[in-house]
Amino acid sequence: MKKDYLYNEIADNIANKINSGVLKAGEKLPSVRNLSAEHGISINTAKRIFLALEGRSLIRSKPQSGYFVSPPNYLQLPLATASQPIPIANNREPDQLMNKVYSTMGRRDLTLFSIGVPSGSLLPTAKLKKEIVLATQELSDGGTAYEPLQGNIKLRRMVAVRSLAWGGNLNEDEVVTTNGCMNALVLCLMALTKPGDTLALESPCYPGILQLAVSLGLKVLEIATDPITGIDIEALKNLLPEIKVCLLVPNFNTPLGYCMPDENKREIVSLLAKHHIPLIEDDTYGDLHFGTQRPKCCKSFDLDGNVLWCGSVSKTLAPGFRVGWVAPGKYKEQIIKLKLIHSLSSTAIINEAVGNFLLTGKYENHLRKLRRSLTENYQQYAAIIADHFPEDTKISRPQGGLALWVEFPKHIDTGKLYNYALKLQISISPGRIFTLQDQFHHCMRLCIGLPWSNELALKLKQLGKLAKALQ
Amino acid sequence: MKKDYLYNEIADNIANKINSGVLKAGEKLPSVRNLSAEHGISINTAKRIFLALEGRSLIRSKPQSGYFVSPPNYLQLPLATASQPIPIANNREPDQLMNKVYSTMGRRDLTLFSIGVPSGSLLPTAKLKKEIVLATQELSDGGTAYEPLQGNIKLRRMVAVRSLAWGGNLNEDEVVTTNGCMNALVLCLMALTKPGDTLALESPCYPGILQLAVSLGLKVLEIATDPITGIDIEALKNLLPEIKVCLLVPNFNTPLGYCMPDENKREIVSLLAKHHIPLIEDDTYGDLHFGTQRPKCCKSFDLDGNVLWCGSVSKTLAPGFRVGWVAPGKYKEQIIKLKLIHSLSSTAIINEAVGNFLLTGKYENHLRKLRRSLTENYQQYAAIIADHFPEDTKISRPQGGLALWVEFPKHIDTGKLYNYALKLQISISPGRIFTLQDQFHHCMRLCIGLPWSNELALKLKQLGKLAKALQ
């Protein structure tokens, strides 16, 4: 009995270390003899443990050398293709599928691979409830009064303090709170553009941003984008004369999940400043890095106040709270004026509660857990895709965030897949909603912010089966 | 000792009945003999009571007939002038004083006659706190998840139920929630207009609406407005060909506070429908009637789905909650699409809490109290204006809402008054911020949503003294 228990515990422990990346591909495992001595188990039990792990494809033996961590099978999946959008701006209506996909938001009968937010079970809801109760007690007037126009001071202070982690050096006076990050983007675009202006974006791009741009009468210029390094700087350079404003999501962009290298960030910031093109930087996923290091932001290379850095807790803490912010650089006055006109105030209680939550160490603790869940999910999803999706399926290599981009062979239409999947209570985001051009019909985005379970694995396998049937 | 106490109590009791309108102008008071018998006081004490009330101008004696309630002295104040704006649309920038005035929002060192919201002490903050705590417990995910796109179902249901009181017959499916009423107006204007279109408004008009219109690139057509009946229908008729959309606040509009007669509402709705001009109706003050009857809305005369009816709890319950809604008639689909793009979701917890609060009878109870406070405030303000403001000062006759419009003699510049008043820690809203034209320089709006106190009375008297010094 005890032996069995120990056997399982040791095997699981090693498996976890491999899955979570503590043990990396190619690393050597202890010898059978060492494992046996370390845990006080027999040589035979130690052998059985290694054989079991080998059976799960987690390790492999090399003759005369011992056992090594296998490269995960998903790393053998080919990488998604770099996009090649047409270099002509347009403002045609987004694909109508977009509204269909979003209308499933909040439906509890569906497995929502389609909505790019962390599931409630991955969020610190009990702790947040307490903060809200405290906030109603702390605020004079119980939070019924308008906030100061620039927003809750605690929250602004904490956003400023946390900016040190990404190379920013903000003070609270440089930050304006907003109703979530989308509201920050709305204010930025309204401040900087007028109808007919051209907005440069990554491609594929978050559908909400495409819709927003079109609704403001802007022309959208989609720029070629690499799934590892992000927007193609040479492509951007060639199109500069047409561009009024540039909006990028350099850290763990949805749907691709890449992290733009620092040197690219620096170059883009200086290039745009030189051409007097403001850069709106959406950093709402920045805290969701799979690696140990919080990446820098474009804003950290901003010498001219030309970068409007936007963030929120919608992807890390509570989508339903609508708490976001912007550090608008030299455009602060215009942003505050528009905030006054368009929303006057954020929700006082919720902003106070989030400000307090960030002030304690609870946010960092939560982020650590959430990041681990997302990292593991990515690996789990990818492993299933490797085993159950059509041959030649390609995927992105997210380095953080909530999205995995799946590229099927050309002839698999994810618009059709969307309809079939819905019949199995599965919702996905088809690739065509991430562009205003004729691209990505064979791609889809999967949200990896759902809690891992056997049922979720089953749903993913069903998706794979459907896709194969569409071949 | 006891006699003195009784004397004061009886005198105050009668004074309160007069001030609160229980005893109406012209009504006969009991005879000296009856008052004495009723309260067990001497004839002499009864006589002293009447003399004291007469000294306060609350009653007057008619020879051989006894004592009668005086018409309140503020009713002897002349009525504010009907506006005569130029019938040419413009989109010039609002007076820069507007931003100055709004930047004082939330400052606790000032007496904020300038901000049109009820003071926290008039709001049911303790009850709301409880609702919020309950909401965090009731909502799955503790309110961290996005709401359904159309908004919280309880809140929508209660808005629909309450529509019966104003002649509406809404169902929950016709209501979309928004982040306060301004956000509802933003969505309506974005859905119905494009830059360069002309928007017809009352004059004077809420500065936030003027700012919003200009920020959306609209031309503003200010229509002549009567302080008792509202917008001049003949003036509107003459300008119809130019108008793309009309936005009115027919119930207790700020700053004038009138209630548009039902026949005018009906006529305007039919006129605009005939000319295919959508009507945005801002009914955010509709529940704040000084009289016993909740007035009807234009929406109750809407046969074509052409009226977009907007409301909120920002002026009745909690400005800082940002809870509002719109019943957009036939424009529902466009509004929902814009809501998706611009805000995605409202704050889940707060909307659930307000929905629950409306479901119980607590909201009606609170409204009754708030309405009584506002009615009394109006009378108190007006009495002080009658006694302490420059001769020939005119005022509006609000029938509800939070505002009193004061019109000084022509040569008193309320821009100057604003600056002087600020030195005494008093903030007012100068008339010029209620127009994009060259009007109202000698007018101001006072918020009557502050709790009455001796200090407030003193501040009002100081304002009067300053205005006299500017003569």
mmCIF file of C-alpha atoms in Angstrom, chain B residues 180-399:
data_model
loop_
_atom_site.group_PDB
_atom_site.id
_atom_site.type_symbol
_atom_site.label_atom_id
_atom_site.label_comp_id
_atom_site.label_asym_id
_atom_site.label_seq_id
_atom_site.Cartn_x
_atom_site.Cartn_y
_atom_site.Cartn_z
ATOM 1 C CA GLY B 180 -24.822 55.843 -16.521
ATOM 2 C CA CYS B 181 -27.099 58.048 -18.593
ATOM 3 C CA MET B 182 -24.281 59.959 -20.326
ATOM 4 C CA ASN B 183 -23.030 56.649 -21.692
ATOM 5 C CA ALA B 184 -26.549 55.944 -22.977
ATOM 6 C CA LEU B 185 -26.551 59.324 -24.747
ATOM 7 C CA VAL B 186 -23.090 58.592 -26.204
ATOM 8 C CA LEU B 187 -24.305 55.287 -27.647
ATOM 9 C CA CYS B 188 -27.476 56.899 -29.061
ATOM 10 C CA LEU B 189 -25.613 59.769 -30.713
ATOM 11 C CA MET B 190 -22.945 57.455 -32.127
ATOM 12 C CA ALA B 191 -25.633 55.152 -33.502
ATOM 13 C CA LEU B 192 -27.660 57.937 -35.125
ATOM 14 C CA THR B 193 -25.212 60.557 -36.316
ATOM 15 C CA LYS B 194 -22.022 61.114 -38.198
ATOM 16 C CA PRO B 195 -19.731 64.143 -37.965
ATOM 17 C CA GLY B 196 -21.270 67.216 -39.567
ATOM 18 C CA ASP B 197 -24.854 66.235 -38.715
ATOM 19 C CA THR B 198 -27.034 68.701 -36.837
ATOM 20 C CA LEU B 199 -28.352 67.967 -33.359
ATOM 21 C CA ALA B 200 -31.279 69.990 -31.973
ATOM 22 C CA LEU B 201 -31.228 70.755 -28.233
ATOM 23 C CA GLU B 202 -32.985 72.827 -25.610
ATOM 24 C CA SER B 203 -31.376 76.141 -24.662
ATOM 25 C CA PRO B 204 -30.009 76.439 -21.990
ATOM 26 C CA CYS B 205 -28.703 72.881 -22.171
ATOM 27 C CA TYR B 206 -26.682 70.590 -19.868
ATOM 28 C CA PRO B 207 -22.994 71.380 -20.617
ATOM 29 C CA GLY B 208 -22.039 67.696 -20.780
ATOM 30 C CA ILE B 209 -24.368 67.223 -23.738
ATOM 31 C CA LEU B 210 -22.917 70.243 -25.536
ATOM 32 C CA GLN B 211 -19.388 68.922 -25.004
ATOM 33 C CA LEU B 212 -20.379 65.483 -26.178
ATOM 34 C CA ALA B 213 -21.999 66.834 -29.351
ATOM 35 C CA VAL B 214 -18.944 68.902 -30.241
ATOM 36 C CA SER B 215 -16.591 66.019 -29.473
ATOM 37 C CA LEU B 216 -18.562 63.839 -31.916
ATOM 38 C CA GLY B 217 -18.193 66.510 -34.601
ATOM 39 C CA LEU B 218 -21.898 67.419 -34.543
ATOM 40 C CA LYS B 219 -23.344 70.864 -35.191
ATOM 41 C CA VAL B 220 -25.529 72.070 -32.349
ATOM 42 C CA LEU B 221 -28.811 73.801 -33.052
ATOM 43 C CA GLU B 222 -30.111 75.457 -29.886
ATOM 44 C CA ILE B 223 -33.873 75.871 -29.899
ATOM 45 C CA ALA B 224 -35.757 78.656 -28.083
ATOM 46 C CA THR B 225 -36.983 77.316 -24.736
ATOM 47 C CA ASP B 226 -39.619 78.496 -22.282
ATOM 48 C CA PRO B 227 -38.830 78.077 -18.559
ATOM 49 C CA ILE B 228 -42.288 76.627 -17.843
ATOM 50 C CA THR B 229 -43.168 74.522 -20.913
ATOM 51 C CA GLY B 230 -39.801 73.759 -22.484
ATOM 52 C CA ILE B 231 -38.760 73.784 -26.112
ATOM 53 C CA ASP B 232 -40.707 76.122 -28.432
ATOM 54 C CA ILE B 233 -42.518 73.823 -30.862
ATOM 55 C CA GLU B 234 -42.986 76.515 -33.511
ATOM 56 C CA ALA B 235 -39.274 77.294 -33.463
ATOM 57 C CA LEU B 236 -38.553 73.575 -33.783
ATOM 58 C CA LYS B 237 -40.953 73.238 -36.741
ATOM 59 C CA ASN B 238 -39.181 75.995 -38.655
ATOM 60 C CA LEU B 239 -35.840 74.261 -38.324
ATOM 61 C CA LEU B 240 -36.892 70.660 -39.020
ATOM 62 C CA PRO B 241 -35.279 70.355 -42.466
ATOM 63 C CA GLU B 242 -31.834 70.891 -40.979
ATOM 64 C CA ILE B 243 -32.134 68.512 -38.049
ATOM 65 C CA LYS B 244 -30.704 64.981 -38.061
ATOM 66 C CA VAL B 245 -31.459 64.076 -34.434
ATOM 67 C CA CYS B 246 -33.229 65.792 -31.546
ATOM 68 C CA LEU B 247 -32.163 65.343 -27.896
ATOM 69 C CA LEU B 248 -34.529 66.607 -25.194
ATOM 70 C CA VAL B 249 -34.786 66.456 -21.406
ATOM 71 C CA PRO B 250 -38.550 67.026 -21.084
ATOM 72 C CA ASN B 251 -38.839 66.182 -17.378
ATOM 73 C CA PHE B 252 -37.043 68.525 -14.959
ATOM 74 C CA ASN B 253 -34.349 69.408 -17.383
ATOM 75 C CA THR B 254 -31.190 70.911 -15.965
ATOM 76 C CA PRO B 255 -30.871 73.903 -15.589
ATOM 77 C CA LEU B 256 -34.506 75.027 -16.002
ATOM 78 C CA GLY B 257 -36.368 72.253 -14.191
ATOM 79 C CA TYR B 258 -39.601 72.561 -16.203
ATOM 80 C CA CYS B 259 -41.930 69.697 -16.972
ATOM 81 C CA MET B 260 -43.057 69.750 -20.594
ATOM 82 C CA PRO B 261 -46.887 69.468 -20.792
ATOM 83 C CA ASP B 262 -48.206 66.152 -22.090
ATOM 84 C CA GLU B 263 -49.774 67.723 -25.169
ATOM 85 C CA ASN B 264 -46.384 69.185 -26.129
ATOM 86 C CA LYS B 265 -44.711 65.817 -25.643
ATOM 87 C CA ARG B 266 -47.301 64.154 -27.840
ATOM 88 C CA GLU B 267 -47.004 66.784 -30.555
ATOM 89 C CA ILE B 268 -43.200 66.705 -30.648
ATOM 90 C CA VAL B 269 -43.091 62.913 -30.836
ATOM 91 C CA SER B 270 -45.520 62.816 -33.744
ATOM 92 C CA LEU B 271 -43.834 65.744 -35.510
ATOM 93 C CA LEU B 272 -40.383 64.180 -35.329
ATOM 94 C CA ALA B 273 -41.636 60.734 -36.353
ATOM 95 C CA LYS B 274 -43.322 62.283 -39.392
ATOM 96 C CA HIS B 275 -40.006 63.812 -40.418
ATOM 97 C CA HIS B 276 -37.975 60.694 -39.605
ATOM 98 C CA ILE B 277 -35.945 62.523 -36.977
ATOM 99 C CA PRO B 278 -35.090 60.242 -34.043
ATOM 100 C CA LEU B 279 -35.767 61.665 -30.584
ATOM 101 C CA ILE B 280 -33.319 60.899 -27.794
ATOM 102 C CA GLU B 281 -35.169 61.476 -24.515
ATOM 103 C CA ASP B 282 -33.040 61.963 -21.415
ATOM 104 C CA ASP B 283 -35.346 61.105 -18.493
ATOM 105 C CA THR B 284 -32.693 60.892 -15.816
ATOM 106 C CA TYR B 285 -34.540 63.373 -13.559
ATOM 107 C CA GLY B 286 -38.056 61.983 -14.159
ATOM 108 C CA ASP B 287 -38.403 60.366 -10.721
ATOM 109 C CA LEU B 288 -37.590 63.641 -8.944
ATOM 110 C CA HIS B 289 -41.026 65.326 -9.258
ATOM 111 C CA PHE B 290 -41.907 67.863 -6.541
ATOM 112 C CA GLY B 291 -45.622 67.198 -7.078
ATOM 113 C CA THR B 292 -47.384 63.929 -6.286
ATOM 114 C CA GLN B 293 -47.499 62.651 -9.857
ATOM 115 C CA ARG B 294 -44.645 61.050 -11.841
ATOM 116 C CA PRO B 295 -44.822 62.840 -15.230
ATOM 117 C CA LYS B 296 -45.196 60.948 -18.483
ATOM 118 C CA CYS B 297 -42.329 60.565 -20.931
ATOM 119 C CA CYS B 298 -42.259 61.327 -24.652
ATOM 120 C CA LYS B 299 -41.620 57.594 -25.021
ATOM 121 C CA SER B 300 -45.200 56.928 -23.817
ATOM 122 C CA PHE B 301 -46.472 58.664 -27.000
ATOM 123 C CA ASP B 302 -44.050 56.802 -29.276
ATOM 124 C CA LEU B 303 -45.921 54.707 -31.839
ATOM 125 C CA ASP B 304 -43.004 54.146 -34.210
ATOM 126 C CA GLY B 305 -40.109 53.093 -32.001
ATOM 127 C CA ASN B 306 -38.576 56.452 -32.890
ATOM 128 C CA VAL B 307 -37.870 57.548 -29.297
ATOM 129 C CA LEU B 308 -34.703 56.374 -27.542
ATOM 130 C CA TRP B 309 -35.571 56.731 -23.871
ATOM 131 C CA CYS B 310 -32.565 57.040 -21.528
ATOM 132 C CA GLY B 311 -32.372 56.973 -17.739
ATOM 133 C CA SER B 312 -30.103 56.222 -14.789
ATOM 134 C CA VAL B 313 -29.839 56.150 -11.010
ATOM 135 C CA SER B 314 -27.050 58.753 -11.071
ATOM 136 C CA LYS B 315 -29.348 61.567 -9.943
ATOM 137 C CA THR B 316 -31.489 59.576 -7.532
ATOM 138 C CA LEU B 317 -29.347 56.903 -5.923
ATOM 139 C CA ALA B 318 -25.624 56.978 -6.610
ATOM 140 C CA PRO B 319 -23.739 59.081 -9.171
ATOM 141 C CA GLY B 320 -20.614 57.001 -8.499
ATOM 142 C CA PHE B 321 -22.310 53.726 -9.465
ATOM 143 C CA ARG B 322 -22.519 54.471 -13.205
ATOM 144 C CA VAL B 323 -25.774 52.587 -13.696
ATOM 145 C CA GLY B 324 -27.981 53.694 -16.572
ATOM 146 C CA TRP B 325 -30.051 52.317 -19.416
ATOM 147 C CA VAL B 326 -31.715 53.014 -22.727
ATOM 148 C CA ALA B 327 -34.885 51.706 -24.336
ATOM 149 C CA PRO B 328 -33.793 52.379 -27.918
ATOM 150 C CA GLY B 329 -37.001 51.470 -29.766
ATOM 151 C CA LYS B 330 -36.271 50.421 -33.336
ATOM 152 C CA TYR B 331 -32.584 51.311 -32.956
ATOM 153 C CA LYS B 332 -31.917 48.512 -30.458
ATOM 154 C CA GLU B 333 -29.647 46.471 -32.697
ATOM 155 C CA GLN B 334 -27.332 49.419 -33.429
ATOM 156 C CA ILE B 335 -27.158 50.319 -29.743
ATOM 157 C CA ILE B 336 -26.236 46.792 -28.681
ATOM 158 C CA LYS B 337 -23.565 46.626 -31.357
ATOM 159 C CA LEU B 338 -22.043 49.884 -30.140
ATOM 160 C CA LYS B 339 -22.227 48.756 -26.526
ATOM 161 C CA LEU B 340 -20.271 45.647 -27.467
ATOM 162 C CA ILE B 341 -17.616 47.743 -29.165
ATOM 163 C CA HIS B 342 -17.316 50.555 -26.650
ATOM 164 C CA SER B 343 -17.785 48.980 -23.256
ATOM 165 C CA LEU B 344 -18.515 45.237 -23.610
ATOM 166 C CA SER B 345 -20.063 45.013 -20.152
ATOM 167 C CA SER B 346 -21.177 47.166 -17.251
ATOM 168 C CA THR B 347 -19.893 46.548 -13.727
ATOM 169 C CA ALA B 348 -21.640 43.313 -12.819
ATOM 170 C CA ILE B 349 -21.822 43.629 -9.027
ATOM 171 C CA ILE B 350 -23.118 47.168 -8.967
ATOM 172 C CA ASN B 351 -25.817 46.470 -11.579
ATOM 173 C CA GLU B 352 -26.975 43.403 -9.652
ATOM 174 C CA ALA B 353 -27.110 45.434 -6.425
ATOM 175 C CA VAL B 354 -29.150 48.217 -8.015
ATOM 176 C CA GLY B 355 -31.472 45.688 -9.659
ATOM 177 C CA ASN B 356 -32.142 44.147 -6.237
ATOM 178 C CA PHE B 357 -32.573 47.535 -4.601
ATOM 179 C CA LEU B 358 -35.237 48.508 -7.127
ATOM 180 C CA LEU B 359 -36.955 45.173 -6.636
ATOM 181 C CA THR B 360 -37.700 45.886 -2.978
ATOM 182 C CA GLY B 361 -39.752 48.911 -1.978
ATOM 183 C CA LYS B 362 -36.601 50.627 -0.706
ATOM 184 C CA TYR B 363 -36.132 52.709 -3.830
ATOM 185 C CA GLU B 364 -39.626 54.224 -3.639
ATOM 186 C CA ASN B 365 -39.194 54.987 0.060
ATOM 187 C CA HIS B 366 -35.919 56.686 -0.630
ATOM 188 C CA LEU B 367 -37.336 58.647 -3.560
ATOM 189 C CA ARG B 368 -40.154 59.980 -1.374
ATOM 190 C CA LYS B 369 -37.638 61.318 1.124
ATOM 191 C CA LEU B 370 -35.317 62.719 -1.524
ATOM 192 C CA ARG B 371 -38.166 64.489 -3.331
ATOM 193 C CA ARG B 372 -39.278 66.110 -0.076
ATOM 194 C CA SER B 373 -35.732 67.339 0.612
ATOM 195 C CA LEU B 374 -35.389 68.785 -2.883
ATOM 196 C CA THR B 375 -38.795 70.493 -2.734
ATOM 197 C CA GLU B 376 -37.950 72.092 0.593
ATOM 198 C CA ASN B 377 -34.527 73.096 -0.653
ATOM 199 C CA TYR B 378 -36.036 74.838 -3.654
ATOM 200 C CA GLN B 379 -38.256 76.864 -1.332
ATOM 201 C CA GLN B 380 -35.420 77.658 1.053
ATOM 202 C CA TYR B 381 -33.088 78.718 -1.766
ATOM 203 C CA ALA B 382 -35.786 80.837 -3.355
ATOM 204 C CA ALA B 383 -36.655 82.524 -0.078
ATOM 205 C CA ILE B 384 -33.030 83.530 0.418
ATOM 206 C CA ILE B 385 -32.737 84.717 -3.164
ATOM 207 C CA ALA B 386 -35.836 86.857 -2.670
ATOM 208 C CA ASP B 387 -34.351 88.455 0.413
ATOM 209 C CA HIS B 388 -30.625 88.611 -0.317
ATOM 210 C CA PHE B 389 -30.001 88.705 -4.067
ATOM 211 C CA PRO B 390 -29.930 91.840 -6.244
ATOM 212 C CA GLU B 391 -33.265 93.418 -7.029
ATOM 213 C CA ASP B 392 -34.854 92.166 -10.263
ATOM 214 C CA THR B 393 -33.176 88.764 -9.969
ATOM 215 C CA LYS B 394 -35.347 86.236 -11.817
ATOM 216 C CA ILE B 395 -35.564 82.497 -11.205
ATOM 217 C CA SER B 396 -36.939 79.388 -12.876
ATOM 218 C CA ARG B 397 -39.896 77.480 -11.392
ATOM 219 C CA PRO B 398 -38.553 73.927 -11.212
ATOM 220 C CA GLN B 399 -41.257 71.297 -10.914
#
